Short mmCIF file of C-alpha atoms in Angstrom, two decimals:
data_model
loop_
_atom_site.label_atom_id
_atom_site.label_comp_id
_atom_site.label_asym_id
_atom_site.label_seq_id
_atom_site.Cartn_x
_atom_site.Cartn_y
_atom_site.Cartn_z
CA MET A 1 38.39 51.99 43.17
CA THR A 2 39.29 54.35 40.11
CA HIS A 3 42.31 56.21 41.81
CA VAL A 4 44.03 56.81 44.97
CA SER A 5 44.57 60.25 46.83
CA GLU A 6 44.93 61.65 50.34
CA ARG A 7 41.60 62.93 50.48
CA SER A 8 42.60 65.52 53.59
CA GLY A 9 45.25 66.82 51.46
CA ALA A 10 46.38 67.46 47.94
CA GLY A 11 43.54 65.65 46.18
CA SER A 12 43.30 62.92 43.46
CA SER A 13 46.30 61.44 41.69
CA PRO A 14 45.96 62.73 37.99
CA SER A 15 47.00 59.38 36.41
CA GLY A 16 43.95 57.54 37.45
CA ALA A 17 44.45 53.90 37.44
CA GLY A 18 48.53 53.62 36.90
CA GLY A 19 48.31 55.90 33.67
CA ASP A 20 51.11 57.90 32.72
CA ARG A 21 52.06 60.65 35.06
CA GLN A 22 51.05 64.47 34.51
CA PRO A 23 52.01 65.61 31.12
CA TRP A 24 53.02 69.08 32.49
CA THR A 25 56.01 70.59 34.32
CA ALA A 26 56.16 73.76 36.49
CA GLY A 27 59.30 75.40 37.91
CA SER A 28 59.81 77.85 40.43
CA GLY A 29 62.91 79.46 38.72
CA ARG A 30 64.94 79.19 41.78
CA PRO A 31 68.11 77.03 42.11
CA ALA A 32 67.27 73.20 43.13
CA ARG A 33 67.98 72.32 46.37
CA LYS A 34 69.91 69.52 47.64
CA ARG A 35 67.05 67.70 49.25
CA ALA A 36 63.82 68.72 48.04
CA VAL A 37 60.80 67.81 50.20
CA SER A 38 58.40 65.02 48.42
CA TYR A 39 54.46 63.77 48.96
CA ALA A 40 56.30 60.47 49.96
CA ASP A 41 58.18 62.25 52.80
CA ALA A 42 54.50 63.02 54.45
CA GLY A 43 53.73 59.31 54.19
CA VAL A 44 51.82 59.32 50.77
CA SER A 45 52.94 57.10 48.02
CA ILE A 46 51.20 57.55 44.73
CA GLU A 47 53.28 54.93 43.13
CA ALA A 48 51.99 52.18 45.68
CA GLY A 49 48.42 53.42 44.89
CA ASP A 50 48.77 52.94 41.34
CA ARG A 51 50.17 49.52 41.71
CA ALA A 52 47.29 48.57 43.85
CA VAL A 53 44.54 49.70 41.04
CA GLU A 54 46.87 47.59 38.99
CA LEU A 55 46.19 44.55 40.96
CA LEU A 56 42.62 44.89 40.96
CA LYS A 57 41.95 45.67 37.50
CA SER A 58 41.44 41.97 36.32
CA LYS A 59 38.93 41.62 39.64
CA VAL A 60 36.97 44.74 38.78
CA LYS A 61 36.43 43.69 35.07
CA GLN A 62 34.58 40.54 36.61
CA THR A 63 31.90 42.70 37.89
CA ARG A 64 31.29 44.54 34.39
CA ARG A 65 27.57 44.79 33.59
CA PRO A 66 26.53 45.84 30.09
CA GLU A 67 25.66 49.08 31.10
CA VAL A 68 28.91 50.30 32.29
CA MET A 69 30.67 52.64 30.36
CA GLY A 70 34.47 53.11 29.95
CA ASP A 71 37.11 51.91 32.22
CA LEU A 72 38.78 52.43 35.52
CA GLY A 73 40.79 55.71 36.06
CA GLY A 74 38.24 58.28 35.03
CA PHE A 75 37.00 61.17 37.38
CA ALA A 76 33.63 59.36 37.52
CA GLY A 77 32.03 56.13 36.76
CA LEU A 78 29.56 56.03 33.98
CA PHE A 79 26.52 53.89 34.05
CA ARG A 80 23.63 53.77 31.24
CA LEU A 81 20.40 53.43 32.68
CA ASP A 82 18.18 50.99 30.44
CA THR A 83 14.85 52.92 30.81
CA THR A 84 13.14 50.71 28.23
CA LYS A 85 12.91 48.11 31.23
CA TYR A 86 10.79 50.49 33.17
CA LYS A 87 7.63 52.49 32.96
CA HIS A 88 8.69 54.49 36.13
CA PRO A 89 12.03 53.61 37.30
CA ILE A 90 12.75 54.83 40.82
CA LEU A 91 16.84 54.99 41.74
CA ALA A 92 17.52 53.60 45.25
CA SER A 93 20.65 54.14 47.31
CA SER A 94 22.53 52.98 50.18
CA THR A 95 25.52 53.28 51.98
CA ASP A 96 27.45 51.61 54.89
CA GLY A 97 30.43 50.43 56.36
CA VAL A 98 31.69 47.13 58.01
CA GLY A 99 32.52 48.78 61.44
CA THR A 100 34.76 46.84 64.10
CA LYS A 101 34.94 43.54 62.41
CA LEU A 102 37.64 45.28 60.69
CA VAL A 103 39.95 45.13 63.70
CA ILE A 104 39.67 41.38 63.50
CA ALA A 105 40.77 41.27 59.97
CA GLN A 106 43.65 43.19 60.90
CA GLN A 107 44.80 41.40 63.72
CA MET A 108 44.79 38.26 61.92
CA ASP A 109 46.11 39.66 58.72
CA ILE A 110 43.12 38.51 56.55
CA HIS A 111 41.92 41.19 54.24
CA ASP A 112 39.85 39.48 51.53
CA THR A 113 36.60 38.82 53.29
CA VAL A 114 35.79 42.02 54.48
CA GLY A 115 34.93 43.52 51.01
CA ILE A 116 32.38 40.80 50.96
CA ASP A 117 30.60 42.06 54.25
CA LEU A 118 30.82 45.59 52.79
CA VAL A 119 28.93 44.73 49.49
CA ALA A 120 26.46 42.83 51.71
CA MET A 121 25.73 45.36 53.85
CA VAL A 122 24.77 47.73 50.85
CA VAL A 123 23.00 45.88 48.56
CA ASP A 124 20.85 43.83 50.75
CA ASP A 125 19.57 47.31 52.19
CA LEU A 126 18.91 47.93 48.50
CA VAL A 127 16.94 44.80 47.66
CA ALA A 128 14.77 45.49 50.88
CA CYS A 129 12.98 47.93 48.97
CA GLY A 130 12.72 45.62 45.96
CA ALA A 131 15.66 47.11 43.81
CA GLU A 132 17.71 45.51 41.82
CA PRO A 133 21.58 46.74 42.51
CA LEU A 134 23.12 48.10 39.93
CA PHE A 135 26.32 49.40 40.97
CA LEU A 136 28.83 50.40 44.00
CA LEU A 137 31.43 52.92 44.77
CA ASP A 138 33.98 51.84 47.40
CA TYR A 139 36.12 53.90 49.49
CA ILE A 140 39.29 52.87 51.24
CA ALA A 141 41.42 55.00 53.64
CA THR A 142 44.38 53.53 55.22
CA GLY A 143 47.55 54.69 57.09
CA GLU A 144 49.67 53.35 54.33
CA VAL A 145 48.84 51.93 50.94
CA VAL A 146 50.42 48.41 50.52
CA PRO A 147 49.49 47.61 47.27
CA ASP A 148 48.92 43.64 47.80
CA LYS A 149 46.78 44.35 51.14
CA VAL A 150 44.71 47.03 48.91
CA ALA A 151 44.16 44.46 46.13
CA GLU A 152 43.09 41.99 48.70
CA ILE A 153 40.45 44.07 50.10
CA GLY A 154 39.11 45.38 46.73
CA ALA A 155 39.15 41.69 45.43
CA GLY A 156 36.92 40.75 48.25
CA ILE A 157 34.75 43.77 47.31
CA ALA A 158 34.64 42.58 43.49
CA ASP A 159 33.81 39.21 44.70
CA GLY A 160 30.57 40.78 46.58
CA CYS A 161 29.72 42.49 43.94
CA ARG A 162 29.89 39.35 41.43
CA TYR A 163 27.64 37.47 43.93
CA ALA A 164 25.07 40.56 44.03
CA GLY A 165 25.11 40.95 40.27
CA CYS A 166 26.13 44.40 40.67
CA ALA A 167 29.01 46.42 38.99
CA LEU A 168 31.76 47.65 40.75
CA LEU A 169 31.88 51.11 39.06
CA GLY A 170 34.80 52.73 40.70
CA GLY A 171 35.77 54.38 44.28
CA GLU A 172 38.71 55.73 46.01
CA THR A 173 41.59 54.98 48.13
CA ALA A 174 43.20 57.54 50.47
CA GLU A 175 46.26 57.20 52.40
CA HIS A 176 46.28 58.95 55.79
CA PRO A 177 49.43 58.97 57.29
CA GLY A 178 49.40 60.49 61.07
CA VAL A 179 45.74 59.85 61.15
CA LEU A 180 45.54 55.98 61.06
CA ARG A 181 48.27 53.84 61.80
CA PRO A 182 50.12 52.32 58.67
CA ASP A 183 48.24 48.74 59.13
CA GLU A 184 45.14 50.35 59.93
CA TYR A 185 42.47 50.93 57.52
CA ASP A 186 38.64 51.68 57.03
CA ILE A 187 36.09 50.87 54.12
CA SER A 188 32.70 52.22 53.12
CA ALA A 189 30.69 51.81 50.17
CA THR A 190 27.63 53.47 48.33
CA GLY A 191 25.26 51.33 46.06
CA VAL A 192 22.88 52.33 43.60
CA GLY A 193 19.98 50.13 42.49
CA VAL A 194 16.38 50.36 40.26
CA VAL A 195 12.98 49.43 40.98
CA GLU A 196 9.75 50.14 39.20
CA GLU A 197 7.97 52.54 40.96
CA SER A 198 4.61 50.45 41.38
CA GLU A 199 6.73 47.30 42.72
CA ILE A 200 8.60 49.08 45.57
CA LEU A 201 8.27 47.06 48.72
CA SER A 202 7.08 48.71 51.80
CA SER A 203 5.20 48.30 54.95
CA GLU A 204 1.89 49.20 52.81
CA ARG A 205 1.81 45.89 51.37
CA VAL A 206 1.73 43.81 54.68
CA GLU A 207 -1.74 42.31 55.56
CA VAL A 208 -2.95 40.11 58.42
CA GLY A 209 -2.63 36.44 57.40
CA ASP A 210 0.65 37.09 55.57
CA VAL A 211 3.59 34.57 56.62
CA VAL A 212 7.12 35.41 57.74
CA ILE A 213 9.60 33.36 55.87
CA ALA A 214 13.13 33.65 57.75
CA MET A 215 16.76 33.16 55.92
CA ARG A 216 19.39 31.94 57.97
CA SER A 217 22.37 33.96 58.27
CA SER A 218 25.93 32.72 57.96
CA GLY A 219 26.90 33.98 61.46
CA LEU A 220 27.44 37.39 63.01
CA HIS A 221 27.37 39.07 59.85
CA SER A 222 28.90 42.60 60.28
CA ASN A 223 26.98 43.72 63.65
CA GLY A 224 27.91 43.99 67.30
CA TYR A 225 31.61 43.59 67.00
CA SER A 226 32.45 46.03 69.37
CA LEU A 227 30.23 43.81 72.14
CA VAL A 228 31.84 40.64 70.40
CA ARG A 229 35.45 41.91 71.07
CA HIS A 230 34.83 43.35 74.38
CA VAL A 231 33.41 40.12 76.02
CA LEU A 232 35.56 37.54 73.95
CA LEU A 233 38.86 39.18 73.51
CA GLY A 234 38.87 41.79 76.45
CA ALA A 235 37.03 40.51 79.43
CA GLY A 236 37.22 36.73 77.85
CA ARG A 237 40.80 37.02 77.15
CA MET A 238 40.41 34.58 74.33
CA ARG A 239 42.85 34.19 71.71
CA LEU A 240 41.49 34.60 67.78
CA ASP A 241 43.73 31.28 66.99
CA VAL A 242 41.95 28.92 69.52
CA VAL A 243 40.20 26.21 68.33
CA ILE A 244 36.48 25.91 69.17
CA ASP A 245 35.20 22.43 69.28
CA ASP A 246 31.38 23.75 68.91
CA PHE A 247 32.34 25.43 65.56
CA GLY A 248 33.41 22.14 64.00
CA ARG A 249 35.96 21.46 61.31
CA GLN A 250 38.80 22.64 63.59
CA ARG A 251 37.67 26.18 62.89
CA THR A 252 39.22 29.08 65.00
CA LEU A 253 37.63 31.75 66.76
CA GLY A 254 39.22 34.41 64.42
CA GLU A 255 37.96 32.20 61.41
CA GLU A 256 34.35 32.45 62.64
CA LEU A 257 34.46 35.98 63.51
CA LEU A 258 35.59 36.72 59.79
CA THR A 259 32.85 34.42 58.32
CA PRO A 260 31.78 36.66 55.52
CA THR A 261 28.13 38.07 55.81
CA LYS A 262 25.60 36.27 53.47
CA ILE A 263 24.27 38.42 50.63
CA TYR A 264 20.94 37.81 49.81
CA ALA A 265 20.02 40.00 47.04
CA GLN A 266 20.04 37.62 43.89
CA ASP A 267 17.98 35.21 45.89
CA CYS A 268 15.59 38.04 47.17
CA LEU A 269 15.28 39.29 43.45
CA LYS A 270 14.17 35.80 42.14
CA LEU A 271 12.04 35.40 45.16
CA ILE A 272 9.90 38.51 44.08
CA ALA A 273 9.76 37.37 40.95
CA GLU A 274 8.28 33.87 41.69
CA ALA A 275 6.05 34.68 44.75
CA GLU A 276 4.12 37.55 46.36
CA VAL A 277 6.38 39.14 48.41
CA ARG A 278 4.83 41.99 50.48
CA ALA A 279 8.08 43.14 52.25
CA LEU A 280 11.78 42.09 53.09
CA ALA A 281 13.81 43.09 56.18
CA HIS A 282 17.32 43.23 56.24
CA VAL A 283 18.60 42.04 59.97
CA THR A 284 21.51 44.32 60.53
CA GLY A 285 21.95 46.52 63.85
CA GLY A 286 18.73 46.26 66.23
CA GLY A 287 18.54 42.81 65.51
CA ILE A 288 15.31 41.03 64.48
CA PRO A 289 12.94 43.34 66.62
CA GLY A 290 14.34 46.42 65.71
CA ASN A 291 14.61 45.74 61.86
CA LEU A 292 11.41 43.69 61.16
CA VAL A 293 9.74 46.37 63.02
CA ARG A 294 10.56 48.83 60.20
CA ILE A 295 8.22 46.73 57.66
CA LEU A 296 5.00 46.67 59.64
CA PRO A 297 2.30 49.04 59.35
CA GLU A 298 0.47 50.32 62.61
CA HIS A 299 -2.51 47.70 62.65
CA VAL A 300 -0.83 44.77 62.67
CA ASP A 301 1.98 42.54 64.70
CA ALA A 302 4.60 40.35 63.35
CA VAL A 303 4.99 36.90 65.57
CA VAL A 304 8.33 35.33 65.46
CA ASN A 305 8.58 32.02 66.91
CA ARG A 306 12.15 31.10 68.08
CA ALA A 307 11.55 27.68 68.42
CA THR A 308 11.42 27.27 64.47
CA TRP A 309 15.25 27.60 64.41
CA LYS A 310 18.59 27.08 66.20
CA PRO A 311 20.92 30.07 66.25
CA GLN A 312 24.87 29.49 65.72
CA PRO A 313 27.02 28.25 68.35
CA VAL A 314 28.87 31.63 67.95
CA PHE A 315 25.75 33.33 69.78
CA ASP A 316 25.67 31.03 72.52
CA LEU A 317 29.64 31.69 72.99
CA VAL A 318 29.33 35.53 73.08
CA GLN A 319 26.35 35.46 75.50
CA SER A 320 27.69 32.93 77.90
CA LYS A 321 31.03 34.47 77.78
CA GLY A 322 29.72 37.68 78.55
CA ARG A 323 26.73 37.11 80.40
CA ILE A 324 24.54 38.88 78.39
CA GLU A 325 20.78 38.68 78.89
CA ASP A 326 18.36 37.59 76.08
CA PRO A 327 17.17 41.03 75.04
CA GLU A 328 20.35 42.66 74.76
CA MET A 329 21.47 39.72 72.43
CA GLU A 330 18.23 40.25 70.51
CA ALA A 331 18.51 43.83 70.05
CA THR A 332 22.28 43.64 68.98
CA PHE A 333 22.66 40.48 67.02
CA ASN A 334 20.89 38.73 64.05
CA MET A 335 20.69 35.70 66.21
CA GLY A 336 20.73 33.52 63.03
CA VAL A 337 18.35 35.01 60.83
CA GLY A 338 19.80 37.57 58.37
CA MET A 339 16.95 38.38 56.27
CA PHE A 340 12.93 38.33 56.66
CA ALA A 341 10.60 37.87 53.68
CA ILE A 342 6.57 38.67 54.42
CA VAL A 343 4.77 36.71 51.69
CA SER A 344 1.35 36.16 51.13
CA ALA A 345 -0.18 32.85 52.76
CA GLU A 346 -1.25 31.61 49.31
CA ASP A 347 2.52 31.83 48.10
CA ALA A 348 4.40 30.79 51.22
CA ASP A 349 5.20 27.23 49.95
CA ARG A 350 6.04 28.46 46.51
CA ALA A 351 8.42 31.18 48.39
CA LEU A 352 9.88 28.38 50.50
CA ALA A 353 10.38 26.21 47.29
CA THR A 354 12.35 29.01 45.42
CA LEU A 355 14.47 29.84 48.29
CA THR A 356 15.31 26.23 48.87
CA GLY A 357 15.82 25.58 44.99
CA ARG A 358 18.59 28.54 45.29
CA GLY A 359 20.51 26.76 48.17
CA VAL A 360 19.12 29.13 50.85
CA ASP A 361 18.32 27.95 54.12
CA ALA A 362 14.70 29.11 54.60
CA TRP A 363 11.81 28.10 56.93
CA GLN A 364 8.15 29.91 58.01
CA ALA A 365 9.14 31.42 61.26
CA GLY A 366 5.98 33.46 62.06
CA GLU A 367 2.85 35.17 60.98
CA ILE A 368 1.14 38.73 60.60
CA ILE A 369 -1.76 39.26 63.06
CA GLU A 370 -4.01 42.09 64.25
CA GLY A 371 -1.67 44.39 66.28
CA THR A 372 -0.37 48.16 66.69
CA GLY A 373 2.93 47.59 64.76
CA GLU A 374 4.99 45.36 67.17
CA VAL A 375 7.12 42.31 66.87
CA ARG A 376 6.27 39.67 69.26
CA MET A 377 9.09 37.13 70.22
CA VAL A 378 7.47 33.88 71.54
CA GLY A 379 8.88 30.35 72.12
CA GLN A 380 12.53 29.28 72.91
CA HIS A 381 15.45 28.58 70.62
CA THR A 382 16.40 24.82 70.66
CA ARG A 383 19.80 24.23 72.38
CA GLY A 384 22.46 21.61 72.15
#
C-alpha cells in the first residue's frame, strides 16, 4: 500500500507514505471557533494510516524487483517492463479477494496469513495462462486503521509476493467508519504478469493422450468459507479454539481454517520451463470439475481418478458436520488439489520429477481422452 485515504470521502492523503504534511495553508478569514470539527471526529485518522505504511516499508522492500522504479508514496507505482526478453510480450491481469475467510481471521485476531491467501488467488490465476507475475497492487478497507493490524495484513501480502516472485508495487488503505465496524476489514488485489504470445497456455494446446497431473492443496485455500462457517460454526456450534485430533500437532479448528493458500506460481513457471505443459487449471470456486473444464477443448474429456489421492481431514469434517452430498463438496471445494497441469505423456515423468524436486506433492491423477469437453470424476477417495 502506498497511502491511506477514505475512498468514499475526501480522497488520498497528500503526504503519501508518512511524509511531511501538505506544504500549504488555507484560511477562511473568519474568527477561529473554539471547537472546530476535524476529519478525526468523523472517524478517519490520517496519522494512523501513515504509521501503518511506515511499519510496512521494510516488508515491501523485500519484494522489490529490478524493474521497480521509485519508492512507496507516489500516486502510482512504476515498473519498467524489459521488452528485450520478449518478441511479442502479452500482459496478463487478474483481480481477486479472500472472501469470508476474513471473518475467521477477525474472530481469531490473527491477520498475518490472509495476505498470503490474497496473493495466491491472484498470481496463480496469472500463471494459469503461462504468465510470470510481475507486480501486485493491494486494497485494504477497514472500519478503523489500527497501524499494527494493517501492518500485519500488509506483511502477509508482502510475504505472498516474495513467494510468488512478484513486487508489491503499491496500493491503498481506506478507512470507512460507519460502513465497517472498527474491527472489520476487507482486502483485494490486482496483479499483472507477462507472457510471450507464442507461449500462452490455453485449451487449444490440449490433446488426446495428455496426462493430468495434480498438485496438492494446503487445505481449503480461500473458497467455500460461507458454507464452512455455516456448517461448523453455525449449525455445528463448534469453537475455533477446539483441538481437532484428526488435524494432528494439537491443531485447533481455527488454525486449520486459517492455513494459508498454497502459492504455485514459481513452481508452475519452473514446470513450464522443464516440460511440455499444455495447460494449467487453478482450482478455486467451482471445485475440480468447474475449473478443469475451463481448459478443455470441445473434442476431449478429462478423466480424473479420485482414488489417486486422499483429501485432508478438514474436508471430511465439513462434509460430515453439514451432511453435504459429494457433488456439492466437489462443486464448492478443491478437495485436496489446488492446481492441475496438463502435460504431454512423454513429459509426464519429467514434470513429476520437477515438481517433486521443488517440494510440491504432485501425482498423476488422470488422462485426456476423446470426448465432448467434460470432466469425468471416477473412483472414490481413500478414507481413514
